[in-house]
Amino acid sequence: GPLLRPYPNWKWTKRGDCNGITSVYRVAIDPCNRLWVLDNGKIGQKVVCSAQLLVFDLSTDKLIKRIKIPDHLAQNSETKVGKLITPIVETHGLHCTDVTVYMADVTGYGLVIYDRGQMWRLESKEFRADPAVSNYTIMGESFTLEDGLLGMAKHPVLPILYFRPMSSHNMHSASTTDLKRSRYGFKVRYRTIRDVIPSQAAAMAISSGGILFFGLPTEVSLACWNTCKPLDKNSLVSLTCK
């Protein structure tokens, strides 16, 4: 097949250049054809550059916005550990001028929110790994991974953000209205369904019809759930790779 090329070009991949791209796990494309790149600025466990959000116009491949993420938001307030890996972009309006970005911190157990030019961080037990399910065995290989908040998906119609830590069997959700109001000190009401996922679960995505998909790495399978129905073990559908 054709060789892959770096996006947008090789100039963005220079070692030690904090105006370029350092380390990206996931990206998001919004309805206005913009690519949101969440750069955590780390190589291994070393912070090389400050974390940042880069926004590219996919019709021109040009950078149209750079949003620096301060270290005190990119890291846990107590441990000073953090790695931002998942961006969820919510837009409103014909030209996507009203934008909210939710960013998962997998090792610092936090959620960073960017909304209307303001940025803040939330930390909660719902974002943390469960030590009881931090041991993995995949295709005969065993290891320990205490990864927290990783998979997230915004409902296509309702003001709901679904999320979960990697090392957990729980599914969580919160009102995006609550999340946005938390900037002013309002309490976020988290909803948790415990022990409903059969194993640890990785990245999540949701269809326009409200079908939530997520990977089950230890089972080497893809699971889905129709969010119009109550979530329980009977409402999960799993496609196993053999």
mmCIF file of C-alpha atoms in Angstrom:
data_model
loop_
_atom_site.group_PDB
_atom_site.id
_atom_site.type_symbol
_atom_site.label_atom_id
_atom_site.label_comp_id
_atom_site.label_asym_id
_atom_site.label_seq_id
_atom_site.Cartn_x
_atom_site.Cartn_y
_atom_site.Cartn_z
ATOM 1 C CA GLY A 1 0.000 0.000 0.000
ATOM 2 C CA PRO A 2 0.980 3.680 -0.111
ATOM 3 C CA LEU A 3 3.446 5.026 2.436
ATOM 4 C CA LEU A 4 1.989 7.045 5.291
ATOM 5 C CA ARG A 5 3.095 10.659 5.578
ATOM 6 C CA PRO A 6 3.108 12.930 8.629
ATOM 7 C CA TYR A 7 0.315 15.467 8.952
ATOM 8 C CA PRO A 8 0.446 18.230 7.987
ATOM 9 C CA ASN A 9 4.090 17.760 6.888
ATOM 10 C CA TRP A 10 7.574 16.804 8.093
ATOM 11 C CA LYS A 11 8.294 20.334 9.364
ATOM 12 C CA TRP A 12 5.948 19.729 12.299
ATOM 13 C CA THR A 13 7.967 16.760 13.591
ATOM 14 C CA LYS A 14 11.311 18.328 14.519
ATOM 15 C CA ARG A 15 12.719 17.002 17.796
ATOM 16 C CA GLY A 16 12.615 19.590 20.595
ATOM 17 C CA ASP A 17 10.570 22.103 18.575
ATOM 18 C CA CYS A 18 7.716 23.138 20.862
ATOM 19 C CA ASN A 19 6.077 25.023 17.996
ATOM 20 C CA GLY A 20 5.613 21.676 16.271
ATOM 21 C CA ILE A 21 3.949 18.431 17.327
ATOM 22 C CA THR A 22 5.546 16.342 20.090
ATOM 23 C CA SER A 23 3.221 13.491 21.108
ATOM 24 C CA VAL A 24 -0.364 12.825 20.044
ATOM 25 C CA TYR A 25 -2.555 9.840 20.937
ATOM 26 C CA ARG A 26 -5.903 10.917 19.463
ATOM 27 C CA VAL A 27 -7.456 13.640 17.321
ATOM 28 C CA ALA A 28 -10.995 14.826 16.567
ATOM 29 C CA ILE A 29 -12.671 16.326 13.490
ATOM 30 C CA ASP A 30 -15.561 18.736 14.008
ATOM 31 C CA PRO A 31 -18.518 19.386 11.633
ATOM 32 C CA CYS A 32 -16.750 22.436 10.177
ATOM 33 C CA ASN A 33 -13.898 20.356 8.740
ATOM 34 C CA ARG A 34 -11.377 21.275 11.408
ATOM 35 C CA LEU A 35 -8.888 18.812 12.881
ATOM 36 C CA TRP A 36 -8.282 19.162 16.631
ATOM 37 C CA VAL A 37 -4.913 17.718 17.665
ATOM 38 C CA LEU A 38 -4.261 17.162 21.382
ATOM 39 C CA ASP A 39 -0.484 17.254 21.896
ATOM 40 C CA ASN A 40 0.504 16.200 25.437
ATOM 41 C CA GLY A 41 4.099 17.362 24.983
ATOM 42 C CA LYS A 42 5.631 14.212 26.477
ATOM 43 C CA ILE A 43 8.142 11.676 25.197
ATOM 44 C CA GLY A 44 7.892 8.657 27.453
ATOM 45 C CA GLN A 45 7.468 10.073 30.941
ATOM 46 C CA LYS A 46 9.494 13.218 30.236
ATOM 47 C CA VAL A 47 7.752 16.548 29.652
ATOM 48 C CA VAL A 48 9.506 18.002 26.604
ATOM 49 C CA CYS A 49 7.031 20.789 25.785
ATOM 50 C CA SER A 50 3.870 22.199 27.321
ATOM 51 C CA ALA A 51 0.654 20.487 26.277
ATOM 52 C CA GLN A 52 -1.361 22.207 23.549
ATOM 53 C CA LEU A 53 -4.408 21.999 21.319
ATOM 54 C CA LEU A 54 -3.715 22.570 17.634
ATOM 55 C CA VAL A 55 -6.551 23.280 15.208
ATOM 56 C CA PHE A 56 -6.028 22.709 11.473
ATOM 57 C CA ASP A 57 -8.271 23.622 8.559
ATOM 58 C CA LEU A 58 -8.542 20.331 6.664
ATOM 59 C CA SER A 59 -9.344 22.105 3.396
ATOM 60 C CA THR A 60 -5.961 23.878 3.438
ATOM 61 C CA ASP A 61 -3.946 21.841 5.997
ATOM 62 C CA LYS A 62 -3.059 25.154 7.657
ATOM 63 C CA LEU A 63 -2.911 25.793 11.398
ATOM 64 C CA ILE A 64 -5.718 28.173 12.336
ATOM 65 C CA LYS A 65 -5.462 28.111 16.123
ATOM 66 C CA ARG A 66 -3.030 27.104 18.859
ATOM 67 C CA ILE A 67 -4.252 26.781 22.454
ATOM 68 C CA LYS A 68 -1.550 26.343 25.087
ATOM 69 C CA ILE A 69 -2.507 24.223 28.109
ATOM 70 C CA PRO A 70 -0.826 25.394 31.339
ATOM 71 C CA ASP A 71 1.100 22.765 33.305
ATOM 72 C CA HIS A 72 -1.119 23.184 36.365
ATOM 73 C CA LEU A 73 -4.089 22.083 34.242
ATOM 74 C CA ALA A 74 -2.296 19.351 32.294
ATOM 75 C CA GLN A 75 -1.134 17.647 35.504
ATOM 76 C CA ASN A 76 -2.726 16.271 38.666
ATOM 77 C CA SER A 77 -2.924 18.947 41.351
ATOM 78 C CA GLU A 78 -1.248 16.694 43.945
ATOM 79 C CA THR A 79 0.975 14.205 42.121
ATOM 80 C CA LYS A 80 2.014 16.586 39.302
ATOM 81 C CA VAL A 81 1.574 13.660 36.907
ATOM 82 C CA GLY A 82 -0.473 13.893 33.745
ATOM 83 C CA LYS A 83 -0.895 12.818 30.142
ATOM 84 C CA LEU A 84 -3.680 14.302 28.007
ATOM 85 C CA ILE A 85 -4.675 11.769 25.375
ATOM 86 C CA THR A 86 -8.336 12.033 24.305
ATOM 87 C CA PRO A 87 -10.092 15.148 22.923
ATOM 88 C CA ILE A 88 -13.871 15.307 22.505
ATOM 89 C CA VAL A 89 -15.025 18.374 20.558
ATOM 90 C CA GLU A 90 -18.575 19.700 20.938
ATOM 91 C CA THR A 91 -19.706 22.484 18.594
ATOM 92 C CA HIS A 92 -22.852 24.564 18.210
ATOM 93 C CA GLY A 93 -23.933 27.036 15.548
ATOM 94 C CA LEU A 94 -23.804 27.029 11.761
ATOM 95 C CA HIS A 95 -20.117 27.962 11.697
ATOM 96 C CA CYS A 96 -19.072 26.027 14.829
ATOM 97 C CA THR A 97 -18.203 29.236 16.662
ATOM 98 C CA ASP A 98 -19.400 27.872 20.017
ATOM 99 C CA VAL A 99 -16.865 25.176 20.928
ATOM 100 C CA THR A 100 -16.242 23.050 24.007
ATOM 101 C CA VAL A 101 -13.360 20.576 24.192
ATOM 102 C CA TYR A 102 -13.185 17.833 26.835
ATOM 103 C CA MET A 103 -9.693 16.369 27.356
ATOM 104 C CA ALA A 104 -8.962 13.134 29.247
ATOM 105 C CA ASP A 105 -5.891 12.909 31.496
ATOM 106 C CA VAL A 106 -5.175 9.183 31.654
ATOM 107 C CA THR A 107 -2.362 9.183 34.249
ATOM 108 C CA GLY A 108 -3.300 12.266 36.274
ATOM 109 C CA TYR A 109 -6.928 11.128 36.599
ATOM 110 C CA GLY A 110 -8.512 14.382 35.499
ATOM 111 C CA LEU A 111 -10.710 16.077 32.911
ATOM 112 C CA VAL A 112 -9.607 19.361 31.342
ATOM 113 C CA ILE A 113 -12.341 21.501 29.785
ATOM 114 C CA TYR A 114 -11.893 24.313 27.256
ATOM 115 C CA ASP A 115 -15.006 26.428 26.727
ATOM 116 C CA ARG A 116 -15.369 29.881 25.180
ATOM 117 C CA GLY A 117 -11.742 30.792 25.677
ATOM 118 C CA GLN A 118 -11.562 29.582 29.282
ATOM 119 C CA MET A 119 -9.884 26.413 30.553
ATOM 120 C CA TRP A 120 -10.136 24.541 33.841
ATOM 121 C CA ARG A 121 -9.570 21.096 35.348
ATOM 122 C CA LEU A 122 -11.787 18.643 37.221
ATOM 123 C CA GLU A 123 -10.561 15.770 39.379
ATOM 124 C CA SER A 124 -12.857 13.082 40.770
ATOM 125 C CA LYS A 125 -12.830 9.452 41.861
ATOM 126 C CA GLU A 126 -14.813 8.638 38.709
ATOM 127 C CA PHE A 127 -11.712 9.405 36.642
ATOM 128 C CA ARG A 128 -9.414 7.060 38.568
ATOM 129 C CA ALA A 129 -8.250 3.541 37.743
ATOM 130 C CA ASP A 130 -9.590 0.683 39.837
ATOM 131 C CA PRO A 131 -6.558 -1.164 41.304
ATOM 132 C CA ALA A 132 -8.647 -4.343 41.516
ATOM 133 C CA VAL A 133 -8.875 -4.535 37.709
ATOM 134 C CA SER A 134 -5.479 -3.101 36.748
ATOM 135 C CA ASN A 135 -4.013 -6.504 35.822
ATOM 136 C CA TYR A 136 -4.389 -7.406 32.144
ATOM 137 C CA THR A 137 -3.883 -10.580 30.146
ATOM 138 C CA ILE A 138 -4.085 -10.160 26.370
ATOM 139 C CA MET A 139 -3.300 -13.067 24.052
ATOM 140 C CA GLY A 140 -1.278 -14.755 26.793
ATOM 141 C CA GLU A 141 0.709 -11.644 27.777
ATOM 142 C CA SER A 142 0.149 -10.309 31.317
ATOM 143 C CA PHE A 143 0.923 -6.827 32.644
ATOM 144 C CA THR A 144 -0.299 -4.167 35.075
ATOM 145 C CA LEU A 145 -1.713 -0.855 33.862
ATOM 146 C CA GLU A 146 -3.315 1.700 36.185
ATOM 147 C CA ASP A 147 -4.732 3.917 33.451
ATOM 148 C CA GLY A 148 -7.540 6.275 34.375
ATOM 149 C CA LEU A 149 -9.841 8.385 32.223
ATOM 150 C CA LEU A 150 -9.405 7.416 28.579
ATOM 151 C CA GLY A 151 -12.596 6.603 26.654
ATOM 152 C CA MET A 152 -15.090 9.444 26.157
ATOM 153 C CA ALA A 153 -17.986 10.171 23.802
ATOM 154 C CA LYS A 154 -20.503 13.011 23.573
ATOM 155 C CA HIS A 155 -24.089 11.977 22.781
ATOM 156 C CA PRO A 156 -25.007 13.302 19.293
ATOM 157 C CA VAL A 157 -28.206 14.973 20.537
ATOM 158 C CA LEU A 158 -28.482 14.920 24.326
ATOM 159 C CA PRO A 159 -26.220 16.972 26.626
ATOM 160 C CA ILE A 160 -24.452 13.876 27.962
ATOM 161 C CA LEU A 161 -20.763 12.968 28.071
ATOM 162 C CA TYR A 162 -20.092 9.250 28.493
ATOM 163 C CA PHE A 163 -16.687 8.385 29.920
ATOM 164 C CA ARG A 164 -14.724 5.698 31.695
ATOM 165 C CA PRO A 165 -11.267 4.899 33.022
ATOM 166 C CA MET A 166 -9.308 2.299 31.084
ATOM 167 C CA SER A 167 -8.780 0.095 34.161
ATOM 168 C CA SER A 168 -12.361 -0.179 35.344
ATOM 169 C CA HIS A 169 -15.541 -2.182 34.784
ATOM 170 C CA ASN A 170 -17.777 0.851 35.337
ATOM 171 C CA MET A 171 -19.505 3.208 32.900
ATOM 172 C CA HIS A 172 -19.908 6.858 33.865
ATOM 173 C CA SER A 173 -21.758 9.829 32.435
ATOM 174 C CA ALA A 174 -22.330 13.468 33.260
ATOM 175 C CA SER A 175 -24.435 16.315 31.943
ATOM 176 C CA THR A 176 -22.388 18.600 29.718
ATOM 177 C CA THR A 177 -24.378 21.466 31.229
ATOM 178 C CA ASP A 178 -23.039 20.475 34.657
ATOM 179 C CA LEU A 179 -19.526 20.160 33.291
ATOM 180 C CA LYS A 180 -19.620 23.645 31.772
ATOM 181 C CA ARG A 181 -21.145 25.164 34.921
ATOM 182 C CA SER A 182 -18.376 23.616 37.042
ATOM 183 C CA ARG A 183 -16.208 26.497 35.892
ATOM 184 C CA TYR A 184 -18.247 28.679 38.262
ATOM 185 C CA GLY A 185 -18.051 26.253 41.178
ATOM 186 C CA PHE A 186 -21.242 24.297 40.521
ATOM 187 C CA LYS A 187 -21.124 20.625 41.514
ATOM 188 C CA VAL A 188 -21.067 17.994 38.767
ATOM 189 C CA ARG A 189 -23.472 15.103 39.300
ATOM 190 C CA TYR A 190 -21.825 11.957 37.989
ATOM 191 C CA ARG A 191 -23.908 8.891 37.116
ATOM 192 C CA THR A 192 -22.209 5.512 37.497
ATOM 193 C CA ILE A 193 -23.266 2.039 36.427
ATOM 194 C CA ARG A 194 -20.982 -0.363 38.287
ATOM 195 C CA ASP A 195 -19.472 -3.627 37.061
ATOM 196 C CA VAL A 196 -21.391 -3.519 33.787
ATOM 197 C CA ILE A 197 -18.429 -3.817 31.388
ATOM 198 C CA PRO A 198 -17.080 -7.397 31.167
ATOM 199 C CA SER A 199 -13.428 -6.296 31.114
ATOM 200 C CA GLN A 200 -11.282 -3.210 30.889
ATOM 201 C CA ALA A 201 -12.255 -1.010 27.943
ATOM 202 C CA ALA A 202 -10.288 1.334 25.718
ATOM 203 C CA ALA A 203 -11.332 4.089 23.311
ATOM 204 C CA MET A 204 -15.011 4.931 22.778
ATOM 205 C CA ALA A 205 -16.965 6.394 19.863
ATOM 206 C CA ILE A 206 -20.651 7.064 19.296
ATOM 207 C CA SER A 207 -22.691 6.987 16.086
ATOM 208 C CA SER A 208 -25.133 9.645 14.912
ATOM 209 C CA GLY A 209 -27.907 7.307 16.054
ATOM 210 C CA GLY A 210 -26.583 7.047 19.604
ATOM 211 C CA ILE A 211 -24.857 3.653 19.410
ATOM 212 C CA LEU A 212 -21.818 3.691 21.703
ATOM 213 C CA PHE A 213 -18.840 1.556 20.627
ATOM 214 C CA PHE A 214 -15.795 0.660 22.720
ATOM 215 C CA GLY A 215 -12.935 -1.810 22.567
ATOM 216 C CA LEU A 216 -12.464 -4.656 25.048
ATOM 217 C CA PRO A 217 -8.704 -5.339 24.852
ATOM 218 C CA THR A 218 -8.532 -8.378 27.138
ATOM 219 C CA GLU A 219 -11.337 -10.039 25.188
ATOM 220 C CA VAL A 220 -9.961 -8.799 21.847
ATOM 221 C CA SER A 221 -13.419 -7.654 20.867
ATOM 222 C CA LEU A 222 -15.568 -4.656 20.057
ATOM 223 C CA ALA A 223 -18.665 -3.966 22.156
ATOM 224 C CA CYS A 224 -21.609 -1.670 21.519
ATOM 225 C CA TRP A 225 -24.598 -0.330 23.419
ATOM 226 C CA ASN A 226 -27.727 1.451 22.206
ATOM 227 C CA THR A 227 -27.869 4.461 24.540
ATOM 228 C CA CYS A 228 -31.644 4.651 24.045
ATOM 229 C CA LYS A 229 -31.855 1.561 26.262
ATOM 230 C CA PRO A 230 -30.818 1.096 29.911
ATOM 231 C CA LEU A 231 -27.241 -0.150 30.209
ATOM 232 C CA ASP A 232 -26.845 -3.616 31.677
ATOM 233 C CA LYS A 233 -24.942 -6.753 30.718
ATOM 234 C CA ASN A 234 -27.858 -7.921 28.565
ATOM 235 C CA SER A 235 -27.905 -4.736 26.478
ATOM 236 C CA LEU A 236 -24.228 -5.009 25.499
ATOM 237 C CA VAL A 237 -23.436 -6.620 22.159
ATOM 238 C CA SER A 238 -19.931 -7.977 21.628
ATOM 239 C CA LEU A 239 -18.186 -8.894 18.365
ATOM 240 C CA THR A 240 -15.226 -11.147 19.167
ATOM 241 C CA CYS A 241 -12.220 -11.433 16.876
ATOM 242 C CA LYS A 242 -11.026 -15.033 16.481
#
